[in-house]
């Protein structure tokens, strides 16, 4: 089991929250985990977890680093998808389309790499990705997520920098 699942609850139609790689292998500040957990109570929530499989993605061989092979999500979600590289699995897109999702709020680890890769995949699938910067951490190049936010703004035109900007309607 890749992590805890959320109980059935009313959620807003057309909207989803994608939590990217919020797991023990990464140093996720408690305030971010708590903020994501609070938001997940109101939105259909999907999460990815990065698990190491060198035969799929050469993290250790190429980068000298690897995530754990058995991490679980630190945030409960309606559905959790295991991935072995930067991109989410295509099943995540299929799941969101089956739910008639239009906008996907994205948060989590490495706003400038893993979250950005998810953003490209969502955008190419015709969904509207929006980065929640206050609930995201950047890579080791920029832990503030400012670099990621600039890349998101440039490529997708949609970044929310604080919870006050979040309007939970389509």
CSV table of N, CA and C in Angstrom, one decimal:
chain,number,residue,atom,x,y,z
A,1,UNK,N,0.9,-1.2,0.0
A,1,UNK,CA,0.0,0.0,0.0
A,1,UNK,C,0.9,1.2,0.0
A,2,UNK,N,0.7,2.2,-0.9
A,2,UNK,CA,1.6,3.3,-1.0
A,2,UNK,C,1.3,4.4,0.0
A,3,UNK,N,0.3,4.3,0.8
A,3,UNK,CA,0.0,5.4,1.7
A,3,UNK,C,-1.5,5.4,2.1
A,4,UNK,N,-1.9,6.2,3.0
A,4,UNK,CA,-3.2,6.3,3.5
A,4,UNK,C,-4.2,6.8,2.5
A,5,UNK,N,-5.4,6.3,2.5
A,5,UNK,CA,-6.4,6.8,1.6
A,5,UNK,C,-7.5,7.5,2.4
A,6,UNK,N,-8.1,8.5,1.7
A,6,UNK,CA,-9.1,9.4,2.4
A,6,UNK,C,-10.4,8.7,2.3
A,7,UNK,N,-11.2,8.9,3.4
A,7,UNK,CA,-12.6,8.4,3.4
A,7,UNK,C,-13.4,9.2,2.4
A,8,UNK,N,-14.5,8.7,2.0
A,8,UNK,CA,-15.5,9.4,1.1
A,8,UNK,C,-15.9,10.6,1.8
A,9,UNK,N,-16.0,11.7,1.0
A,9,UNK,CA,-16.5,13.0,1.5
A,9,UNK,C,-16.9,13.9,0.4
A,10,UNK,N,-17.7,14.9,0.6
A,10,UNK,CA,-18.1,15.7,-0.6
A,10,UNK,C,-16.9,16.6,-1.0
A,11,UNK,N,-16.7,16.6,-2.3
A,11,UNK,CA,-15.6,17.5,-2.9
A,11,UNK,C,-16.2,18.3,-4.0
A,12,UNK,N,-15.4,19.3,-4.4
A,12,UNK,CA,-15.8,20.3,-5.4
A,12,UNK,C,-15.7,19.6,-6.8
A,13,UNK,N,-16.7,19.7,-7.7
A,13,UNK,CA,-16.6,19.1,-9.0
A,13,UNK,C,-15.7,19.8,-9.9
A,14,UNK,N,-15.0,19.1,-10.8
A,14,UNK,CA,-14.1,19.7,-11.7
A,14,UNK,C,-12.7,20.1,-11.2
A,15,UNK,N,-12.5,20.0,-9.9
A,15,UNK,CA,-11.3,20.4,-9.3
A,15,UNK,C,-10.6,19.2,-8.7
A,16,UNK,N,-9.3,19.2,-8.7
A,16,UNK,CA,-8.5,18.2,-8.0
A,16,UNK,C,-7.2,18.8,-7.4
A,17,UNK,N,-6.7,18.1,-6.4
A,17,UNK,CA,-5.4,18.5,-5.8
A,17,UNK,C,-4.5,17.3,-6.1
A,18,UNK,N,-3.3,17.6,-6.7
A,18,UNK,CA,-2.2,16.7,-6.9
A,18,UNK,C,-1.1,17.0,-6.0
A,19,UNK,N,-0.8,16.0,-5.1
A,19,UNK,CA,0.3,16.1,-4.1
A,19,UNK,C,1.5,15.3,-4.7
A,20,UNK,N,2.5,16.0,-5.0
A,20,UNK,CA,3.7,15.4,-5.6
A,20,UNK,C,4.8,15.0,-4.6
A,21,UNK,N,5.0,13.7,-4.4
A,21,UNK,CA,6.1,13.1,-3.7
A,21,UNK,C,6.3,13.6,-2.3
A,22,UNK,N,5.2,13.9,-1.6
A,22,UNK,CA,5.3,14.3,-0.2
A,22,UNK,C,5.5,13.0,0.6
A,23,UNK,N,6.7,12.6,0.9
A,23,UNK,CA,7.0,11.3,1.5
A,23,UNK,C,8.3,11.4,2.3
A,24,UNK,N,8.6,10.4,3.2
A,24,UNK,CA,9.7,10.5,4.1
A,24,UNK,C,11.1,10.6,3.4
A,25,UNK,N,11.3,10.2,2.2
A,25,UNK,CA,12.6,10.3,1.6
A,25,UNK,C,13.0,11.8,1.3
A,26,UNK,N,12.1,12.7,1.4
A,26,UNK,CA,12.3,14.1,1.1
A,26,UNK,C,12.1,14.9,2.4
A,27,UNK,N,12.8,15.9,2.6
A,27,UNK,CA,12.7,16.8,3.8
A,27,UNK,C,11.5,17.8,3.6
A,28,UNK,N,10.3,17.4,4.0
A,28,UNK,CA,9.1,18.2,3.8
A,28,UNK,C,8.8,18.9,5.1
A,29,UNK,N,8.8,20.2,5.1
A,29,UNK,CA,8.5,21.0,6.3
A,29,UNK,C,7.1,20.6,6.8
A,30,UNK,N,7.0,20.5,8.1
A,30,UNK,CA,5.7,20.1,8.8
A,30,UNK,C,4.6,21.0,8.4
A,31,UNK,N,4.9,22.3,8.3
A,31,UNK,CA,3.8,23.3,7.9
A,31,UNK,C,3.2,23.0,6.5
A,32,UNK,N,4.1,22.6,5.6
A,32,UNK,CA,3.6,22.3,4.3
A,32,UNK,C,2.7,21.0,4.3
A,33,UNK,N,3.2,20.0,5.0
A,33,UNK,CA,2.4,18.7,5.1
A,33,UNK,C,1.0,19.1,5.8
A,34,UNK,N,1.0,19.9,6.8
A,34,UNK,CA,-0.2,20.2,7.5
A,34,UNK,C,-1.1,21.0,6.6
A,35,UNK,N,-0.6,21.9,5.8
A,35,UNK,CA,-1.4,22.7,4.9
A,35,UNK,C,-2.0,21.9,3.8
A,36,UNK,N,-1.2,20.9,3.3
A,36,UNK,CA,-1.8,20.1,2.2
A,36,UNK,C,-2.9,19.2,2.8
A,37,UNK,N,-2.6,18.7,4.0
A,37,UNK,CA,-3.7,17.8,4.6
A,37,UNK,C,-5.0,18.6,4.8
A,38,UNK,N,-4.9,19.8,5.2
A,38,UNK,CA,-6.1,20.7,5.4
A,38,UNK,C,-6.8,20.9,4.1
A,39,UNK,N,-6.1,21.2,3.0
A,39,UNK,CA,-6.7,21.4,1.7
A,39,UNK,C,-7.3,20.1,1.1
A,40,UNK,N,-6.7,19.0,1.4
A,40,UNK,CA,-7.2,17.7,0.9
A,40,UNK,C,-8.6,17.3,1.4
A,41,UNK,N,-9.0,18.0,2.5
A,41,UNK,CA,-10.3,17.7,3.0
A,41,UNK,C,-11.4,18.2,2.1
A,42,UNK,N,-11.1,19.2,1.2
A,42,UNK,CA,-12.2,19.8,0.4
A,42,UNK,C,-12.1,19.5,-1.1
A,43,UNK,N,-11.0,18.9,-1.5
A,43,UNK,CA,-10.8,18.6,-2.9
A,43,UNK,C,-10.5,17.1,-3.1
A,44,UNK,N,-10.9,16.6,-4.3
A,44,UNK,CA,-10.5,15.3,-4.6
A,44,UNK,C,-9.0,15.3,-4.7
A,45,UNK,N,-8.4,14.4,-4.0
A,45,UNK,CA,-6.9,14.5,-3.9
A,45,UNK,C,-6.3,13.2,-4.4
A,46,UNK,N,-5.3,13.4,-5.3
A,46,UNK,CA,-4.4,12.3,-5.8
A,46,UNK,C,-3.0,12.7,-5.4
A,47,UNK,N,-2.2,11.6,-5.2
A,47,UNK,CA,-0.8,11.9,-4.8
A,47,UNK,C,0.1,10.9,-5.6
A,48,UNK,N,1.3,11.4,-5.8
A,48,UNK,CA,2.3,10.5,-6.3
A,48,UNK,C,3.4,10.3,-5.2
A,49,UNK,N,4.0,9.1,-5.3
A,49,UNK,CA,5.1,8.8,-4.5
A,49,UNK,C,6.2,8.2,-5.4
A,50,UNK,N,7.4,8.7,-5.1
A,50,UNK,CA,8.6,8.3,-5.9
A,50,UNK,C,9.2,7.1,-5.2
A,51,UNK,N,9.3,6.0,-5.9
A,51,UNK,CA,9.9,4.8,-5.4
A,51,UNK,C,11.1,4.4,-6.3
A,52,UNK,N,12.1,4.0,-5.7
A,52,UNK,CA,13.3,3.6,-6.4
A,52,UNK,C,13.2,2.2,-7.1
A,53,UNK,N,13.5,2.2,-8.4
A,53,UNK,CA,13.7,1.0,-9.1
A,53,UNK,C,14.7,1.3,-10.2
A,54,UNK,N,15.9,1.0,-9.9
A,54,UNK,CA,17.0,1.3,-10.8
A,54,UNK,C,16.8,0.8,-12.2
A,55,UNK,N,16.1,-0.3,-12.4
A,55,UNK,CA,15.9,-0.9,-13.7
A,55,UNK,C,14.9,-0.1,-14.5
A,56,UNK,N,14.2,0.8,-13.9
A,56,UNK,CA,13.2,1.7,-14.6
A,56,UNK,C,13.9,3.1,-14.8
A,57,UNK,N,14.4,3.7,-13.7
A,57,UNK,CA,15.0,5.0,-13.8
A,57,UNK,C,16.3,5.0,-13.1
A,58,UNK,N,17.4,5.5,-13.7
A,58,UNK,CA,18.8,5.4,-13.2
A,58,UNK,C,19.2,6.4,-12.2
A,59,UNK,N,18.4,6.7,-11.2
A,59,UNK,CA,18.7,7.7,-10.2
A,59,UNK,C,20.1,7.4,-9.6
A,60,UNK,N,20.3,6.3,-9.1
A,60,UNK,CA,21.6,6.0,-8.4
A,60,UNK,C,22.8,6.0,-9.3
A,61,UNK,N,22.6,5.4,-10.5
A,61,UNK,CA,23.7,5.3,-11.4
A,61,UNK,C,24.0,6.6,-12.0
A,62,UNK,N,23.0,7.4,-12.3
A,62,UNK,CA,23.3,8.7,-13.0
A,62,UNK,C,23.4,9.9,-12.1
A,63,UNK,N,22.7,9.9,-11.0
A,63,UNK,CA,22.7,11.0,-10.1
A,63,UNK,C,23.4,10.8,-8.7
A,64,UNK,N,23.7,9.5,-8.4
A,64,UNK,CA,24.3,9.2,-7.1
A,64,UNK,C,23.4,9.3,-6.0
A,65,UNK,N,22.1,9.2,-6.2
A,65,UNK,CA,21.1,9.4,-5.2
A,65,UNK,C,19.9,8.5,-5.5
A,66,UNK,N,19.2,8.1,-4.5
A,66,UNK,CA,18.0,7.3,-4.8
A,66,UNK,C,17.0,7.5,-3.7
A,67,UNK,N,15.7,7.5,-4.1
A,67,UNK,CA,14.6,7.5,-3.1
A,67,UNK,C,14.5,6.1,-2.5
A,68,UNK,N,13.8,6.0,-1.5
A,68,UNK,CA,13.5,4.7,-0.9
A,68,UNK,C,12.7,3.8,-1.8
A,69,UNK,N,12.8,2.5,-1.7
A,69,UNK,CA,12.0,1.6,-2.6
A,69,UNK,C,10.6,1.4,-2.1
A,70,UNK,N,10.3,1.9,-0.8
A,70,UNK,CA,9.0,1.5,-0.2
A,70,UNK,C,8.4,2.7,0.6
A,71,UNK,N,8.7,3.9,0.2
A,71,UNK,CA,8.1,5.1,0.9
A,71,UNK,C,6.6,5.1,0.7
A,72,UNK,N,6.0,5.8,1.6
A,72,UNK,CA,4.5,6.0,1.6
A,72,UNK,C,4.2,7.5,1.6
A,73,UNK,N,3.1,7.9,1.2
A,73,UNK,CA,2.7,9.3,1.2
A,73,UNK,C,2.5,9.7,2.6
A,74,UNK,N,2.9,11.0,2.9
A,74,UNK,CA,2.7,11.6,4.2
A,74,UNK,C,1.3,12.2,4.3
A,75,UNK,N,0.6,12.3,3.1
A,75,UNK,CA,-0.7,12.9,3.0
A,75,UNK,C,-1.7,11.9,2.5
A,76,UNK,N,-2.8,11.7,3.2
A,76,UNK,CA,-3.8,10.8,2.7
A,76,UNK,C,-4.4,11.3,1.4
A,77,UNK,N,-4.8,10.4,0.5
A,77,UNK,CA,-5.4,10.9,-0.8
A,77,UNK,C,-6.5,9.9,-1.2
A,78,UNK,N,-7.3,10.3,-2.1
A,78,UNK,CA,-8.3,9.5,-2.7
A,78,UNK,C,-7.7,8.4,-3.5
A,79,UNK,N,-6.6,8.7,-4.1
A,79,UNK,CA,-5.9,7.7,-4.9
A,79,UNK,C,-4.4,8.0,-4.9
A,80,UNK,N,-3.5,7.0,-4.8
A,80,UNK,CA,-2.1,7.3,-4.7
A,80,UNK,C,-1.4,6.5,-5.9
A,81,UNK,N,-0.6,7.2,-6.6
A,81,UNK,CA,0.1,6.6,-7.8
A,81,UNK,C,1.6,6.5,-7.5
A,82,UNK,N,2.1,5.3,-7.8
A,82,UNK,CA,3.6,5.1,-7.6
A,82,UNK,C,4.2,5.5,-8.9
A,83,UNK,N,5.3,6.2,-8.8
A,83,UNK,CA,6.1,6.6,-10.0
A,83,UNK,C,7.6,6.2,-9.8
A,84,UNK,N,8.4,6.1,-10.8
A,84,UNK,CA,9.8,5.7,-10.7
A,84,UNK,C,10.7,6.8,-11.4
A,85,UNK,N,10.2,7.9,-11.6
A,85,UNK,CA,11.0,9.0,-12.3
A,85,UNK,C,10.3,10.3,-12.1
A,86,UNK,N,10.6,11.3,-12.9
A,86,UNK,CA,10.0,12.6,-12.7
A,86,UNK,C,8.5,12.7,-13.1
A,87,UNK,N,8.1,12.0,-14.1
A,87,UNK,CA,6.7,12.1,-14.6
A,87,UNK,C,5.8,11.2,-13.8
A,88,UNK,N,4.6,11.7,-13.6
A,88,UNK,CA,3.6,10.8,-13.0
A,88,UNK,C,3.2,9.7,-14.0
A,89,UNK,N,2.6,8.6,-13.6
A,89,UNK,CA,2.2,7.6,-14.5
A,89,UNK,C,1.0,8.1,-15.3
A,90,UNK,N,0.8,7.6,-16.5
A,90,UNK,CA,-0.3,8.0,-17.4
A,90,UNK,C,-1.7,7.7,-16.7
A,91,UNK,N,-1.7,6.7,-15.8
A,91,UNK,CA,-2.9,6.3,-15.1
A,91,UNK,C,-3.5,7.5,-14.3
A,92,UNK,N,-2.6,8.4,-13.8
A,92,UNK,CA,-3.0,9.6,-13.1
A,92,UNK,C,-3.9,10.4,-14.0
A,93,UNK,N,-3.4,10.7,-15.2
A,93,UNK,CA,-4.2,11.5,-16.2
A,93,UNK,C,-5.5,10.8,-16.5
A,94,UNK,N,-5.5,9.5,-16.7
A,94,UNK,CA,-6.7,8.7,-17.0
A,94,UNK,C,-7.7,8.8,-15.8
A,95,UNK,N,-7.2,8.8,-14.6
A,95,UNK,CA,-8.1,8.9,-13.4
A,95,UNK,C,-8.7,10.3,-13.4
A,96,UNK,N,-7.9,11.4,-13.6
A,96,UNK,CA,-8.5,12.7,-13.6
A,96,UNK,C,-9.5,12.9,-14.7
A,97,UNK,N,-9.2,12.4,-15.9
A,97,UNK,CA,-10.2,12.6,-17.0
A,97,UNK,C,-11.5,11.8,-16.7
A,98,UNK,N,-11.4,10.6,-16.1
A,98,UNK,CA,-12.6,9.9,-15.8
A,98,UNK,C,-13.5,10.6,-14.8
A,99,UNK,N,-12.9,11.5,-14.0
A,99,UNK,CA,-13.6,12.3,-13.0
A,99,UNK,C,-14.1,13.6,-13.6
A,100,UNK,N,-13.8,13.8,-14.9
A,100,UNK,CA,-14.1,15.1,-15.5
A,100,UNK,C,-13.5,16.3,-14.9
A,101,UNK,N,-12.2,16.1,-14.5
A,101,UNK,CA,-11.5,17.2,-13.8
A,101,UNK,C,-11.1,18.2,-14.9
A,102,UNK,N,-11.2,19.5,-14.5
A,102,UNK,CA,-10.8,20.6,-15.4
A,102,UNK,C,-9.6,21.3,-14.9
A,103,UNK,N,-9.5,21.6,-13.6
A,103,UNK,CA,-8.4,22.3,-13.0
A,103,UNK,C,-7.7,21.4,-12.0
A,104,UNK,N,-6.4,21.4,-12.0
A,104,UNK,CA,-5.6,20.6,-11.0
A,104,UNK,C,-4.7,21.5,-10.3
A,105,UNK,N,-4.9,21.6,-9.0
A,105,UNK,CA,-4.0,22.4,-8.1
A,105,UNK,C,-2.8,21.4,-7.8
A,106,UNK,N,-1.6,21.9,-8.0
A,106,UNK,CA,-0.4,21.0,-7.8
A,106,UNK,C,0.4,21.6,-6.7
A,107,UNK,N,0.9,20.7,-5.8
A,107,UNK,CA,1.8,21.1,-4.7
A,107,UNK,C,2.7,19.9,-4.4
A,108,UNK,N,3.7,20.2,-3.6
A,108,UNK,CA,4.6,19.1,-3.1
A,108,UNK,C,6.1,19.4,-3.3
A,109,UNK,N,6.8,18.4,-3.6
A,109,UNK,CA,8.3,18.5,-3.6
A,109,UNK,C,8.8,18.8,-5.0
A,110,UNK,N,9.8,19.6,-5.0
A,110,UNK,CA,10.6,20.0,-6.2
A,110,UNK,C,9.7,20.7,-7.2
A,111,UNK,N,9.2,21.9,-6.9
A,111,UNK,CA,8.4,22.6,-7.8
A,111,UNK,C,9.0,22.8,-9.2
A,112,UNK,N,10.3,22.8,-9.2
A,112,UNK,CA,11.1,23.1,-10.5
A,112,UNK,C,11.4,21.8,-11.2
A,113,UNK,N,11.1,20.6,-10.7
A,113,UNK,CA,11.4,19.4,-11.4
A,113,UNK,C,10.2,18.5,-11.4
A,114,UNK,N,9.9,17.8,-10.3
A,114,UNK,CA,8.9,16.8,-10.3
A,114,UNK,C,7.5,17.4,-10.5
A,115,UNK,N,7.2,18.5,-9.7
A,115,UNK,CA,6.0,19.2,-9.9
A,115,UNK,C,5.8,19.8,-11.3
A,116,UNK,N,6.9,20.3,-11.8
A,116,UNK,CA,6.9,20.9,-13.2
A,116,UNK,C,6.7,19.8,-14.2
A,117,UNK,N,7.3,18.6,-14.1
A,117,UNK,CA,7.0,17.5,-15.0
A,117,UNK,C,5.6,17.1,-15.0
A,118,UNK,N,5.0,17.1,-13.8
A,118,UNK,CA,3.5,16.8,-13.7
A,118,UNK,C,2.7,17.9,-14.4
A,119,UNK,N,3.2,19.2,-14.2
A,119,UNK,CA,2.5,20.3,-14.9
A,119,UNK,C,2.5,20.1,-16.4
A,120,UNK,N,3.6,19.8,-17.0
A,120,UNK,CA,3.7,19.5,-18.4
A,120,UNK,C,2.7,18.4,-18.8
A,121,UNK,N,2.7,17.4,-18.1
A,121,UNK,CA,1.8,16.2,-18.4
A,121,UNK,C,0.3,16.6,-18.3
A,122,UNK,N,0.0,17.4,-17.3
A,122,UNK,CA,-1.4,17.8,-17.1
A,122,UNK,C,-1.8,18.8,-18.2
A,123,UNK,N,-0.9,19.7,-18.5
A,123,UNK,CA,-1.1,20.7,-19.6
A,123,UNK,C,-1.3,20.0,-20.9
A,124,UNK,N,-0.4,19.1,-21.3
A,124,UNK,CA,-0.5,18.4,-22.5
A,124,UNK,C,-1.8,17.5,-22.6
A,125,UNK,N,-2.4,17.2,-21.5
A,125,UNK,CA,-3.6,16.4,-21.4
A,125,UNK,C,-4.9,17.3,-21.5
A,126,UNK,N,-4.7,18.6,-21.6
A,126,UNK,CA,-5.8,19.5,-21.7
A,126,UNK,C,-6.4,19.9,-20.4
A,127,UNK,N,-5.7,19.6,-19.3
A,127,UNK,CA,-6.1,20.0,-18.0
A,127,UNK,C,-5.4,21.3,-17.6
A,128,UNK,N,-5.9,22.0,-16.6
A,128,UNK,CA,-5.4,23.3,-16.3
A,128,UNK,C,-4.6,23.2,-15.0
A,129,UNK,N,-3.3,23.1,-15.1
A,129,UNK,CA,-2.5,22.9,-13.9
A,129,UNK,C,-2.2,24.3,-13.2
A,130,UNK,N,-2.3,24.4,-11.9
A,130,UNK,CA,-2.0,25.6,-11.1
A,130,UNK,C,-1.1,25.2,-10.0
A,131,UNK,N,0.1,25.8,-9.9
A,131,UNK,CA,1.0,25.5,-8.8
A,131,UNK,C,0.6,26.3,-7.5
A,132,UNK,N,0.5,25.6,-6.4
A,132,UNK,CA,0.3,26.2,-5.1
A,132,UNK,C,1.6,26.4,-4.4
A,133,UNK,N,2.2,27.6,-4.6
A,133,UNK,CA,3.6,27.8,-4.2
A,133,UNK,C,3.8,27.7,-2.7
A,134,UNK,N,2.9,28.1,-1.9
A,134,UNK,CA,3.0,28.1,-0.5
A,134,UNK,C,3.0,26.7,0.1
A,135,UNK,N,2.5,25.7,-0.7
A,135,UNK,CA,2.5,24.3,-0.3
A,135,UNK,C,3.5,23.5,-1.1
A,136,UNK,N,4.5,24.2,-1.6
A,136,UNK,CA,5.6,23.5,-2.4
A,136,UNK,C,7.0,23.8,-1.9
A,137,UNK,N,7.9,22.9,-2.2
A,137,UNK,CA,9.3,23.1,-1.9
A,137,UNK,C,10.0,22.9,-3.2
A,138,UNK,N,11.1,23.7,-3.4
A,138,UNK,CA,11.9,23.6,-4.6
A,138,UNK,C,12.9,22.5,-4.4
A,139,UNK,N,13.7,22.3,-5.5
A,139,UNK,CA,14.8,21.3,-5.4
A,139,UNK,C,16.0,21.9,-4.6
A,140,UNK,N,17.1,21.2,-4.6
A,140,UNK,CA,18.2,21.7,-3.9
A,140,UNK,C,18.8,23.0,-4.5
A,141,UNK,N,18.4,23.3,-5.7
A,141,UNK,CA,18.8,24.6,-6.4
A,141,UNK,C,18.1,25.8,-5.8
A,142,UNK,N,16.9,25.6,-5.3
A,142,UNK,CA,16.1,26.7,-4.8
A,142,UNK,C,15.0,26.1,-3.9
A,143,UNK,N,15.2,25.9,-2.6
A,143,UNK,CA,14.2,25.3,-1.7
A,143,UNK,C,13.0,26.2,-1.6
A,144,UNK,N,13.1,27.5,-1.9
A,144,UNK,CA,12.0,28.4,-1.7
A,144,UNK,C,10.8,28.1,-2.7
A,145,UNK,N,11.1,27.4,-3.8
A,145,UNK,CA,10.1,27.2,-4.9
A,145,UNK,C,9.9,28.4,-5.8
A,146,UNK,N,10.7,29.5,-5.6
A,146,UNK,CA,10.6,30.6,-6.5
A,146,UNK,C,11.0,30.3,-7.9
A,147,UNK,N,12.1,29.5,-8.1
A,147,UNK,CA,12.4,29.1,-9.5
A,147,UNK,C,11.3,28.3,-10.1
A,148,UNK,N,10.8,27.4,-9.4
A,148,UNK,CA,9.7,26.6,-9.9
A,148,UNK,C,8.5,27.4,-10.2
A,149,UNK,N,8.1,28.4,-9.4
A,149,UNK,CA,7.0,29.3,-9.6
A,149,UNK,C,7.2,30.1,-10.9
A,150,UNK,N,8.4,30.6,-11.1
A,150,UNK,CA,8.7,31.3,-12.3
A,150,UNK,C,8.6,30.5,-13.6
A,151,UNK,N,9.1,29.2,-13.5
A,151,UNK,CA,8.9,28.3,-14.6
A,151,UNK,C,7.4,28.0,-14.9
A,152,UNK,N,6.7,27.8,-13.8
A,152,UNK,CA,5.2,27.5,-13.9
A,152,UNK,C,4.5,28.7,-14.6
A,153,UNK,N,4.8,29.9,-14.1
A,153,UNK,CA,4.2,31.1,-14.6
A,153,UNK,C,4.5,31.2,-16.1
A,154,UNK,N,5.7,31.0,-16.5
A,154,UNK,CA,6.2,31.1,-17.9
A,154,UNK,C,5.5,30.0,-18.8
A,155,UNK,N,5.4,28.8,-18.3
A,155,UNK,CA,4.9,27.7,-19.1
A,155,UNK,C,3.4,27.5,-19.1
A,156,UNK,N,2.8,27.8,-17.9
A,156,UNK,CA,1.4,27.5,-17.7
A,156,UNK,C,0.5,28.7,-17.4
A,157,UNK,N,1.2,29.8,-17.0
A,157,UNK,CA,0.5,31.0,-16.6
A,157,UNK,C,-0.4,31.0,-15.4
A,158,UNK,N,-0.1,30.0,-14.5
A,158,UNK,CA,-1.0,29.8,-13.3
A,158,UNK,C,-0.2,29.4,-12.1
A,159,UNK,N,0.0,30.4,-11.2
A,159,UNK,CA,0.7,30.1,-9.9
A,159,UNK,C,-0.1,30.9,-8.9
A,160,UNK,N,-0.4,30.2,-7.8
A,160,UNK,CA,-1.0,30.9,-6.6
A,160,UNK,C,0.1,30.9,-5.5
A,161,UNK,N,0.4,32.1,-5.0
A,161,UNK,CA,1.5,32.3,-4.1
A,161,UNK,C,1.1,32.2,-2.6
A,162,UNK,N,-0.2,32.3,-2.3
A,162,UNK,CA,-0.7,32.3,-0.9
A,162,UNK,C,-2.1,31.7,-0.9
A,163,UNK,N,-2.5,31.2,0.3
A,163,UNK,CA,-3.9,30.6,0.3
A,163,UNK,C,-5.0,31.7,0.1
A,164,UNK,N,-4.6,32.9,0.3
A,164,UNK,CA,-5.6,34.0,0.0
A,164,UNK,C,-6.0,34.1,-1.4
A,165,UNK,N,-5.2,33.6,-2.3
A,165,UNK,CA,-5.5,33.6,-3.8
A,165,UNK,C,-6.3,32.4,-4.2
A,166,UNK,N,-6.5,31.5,-3.4
A,166,UNK,CA,-7.2,30.2,-3.7
A,166,UNK,C,-8.7,30.5,-3.7
A,167,UNK,N,-9.3,30.3,-4.9
A,167,UNK,CA,-10.8,30.4,-5.0
A,167,UNK,C,-11.3,29.0,-5.4
A,168,UNK,N,-11.9,28.3,-4.5
A,168,UNK,CA,-12.3,26.9,-4.8
A,168,UNK,C,-13.6,26.9,-5.6
A,169,UNK,N,-13.5,27.4,-6.7
A,169,UNK,CA,-14.6,27.3,-7.7
A,169,UNK,C,-13.9,27.2,-9.1
A,170,UNK,N,-14.6,26.7,-10.1
A,170,UNK,CA,-13.9,26.5,-11.4
A,170,UNK,C,-13.5,27.9,-11.9
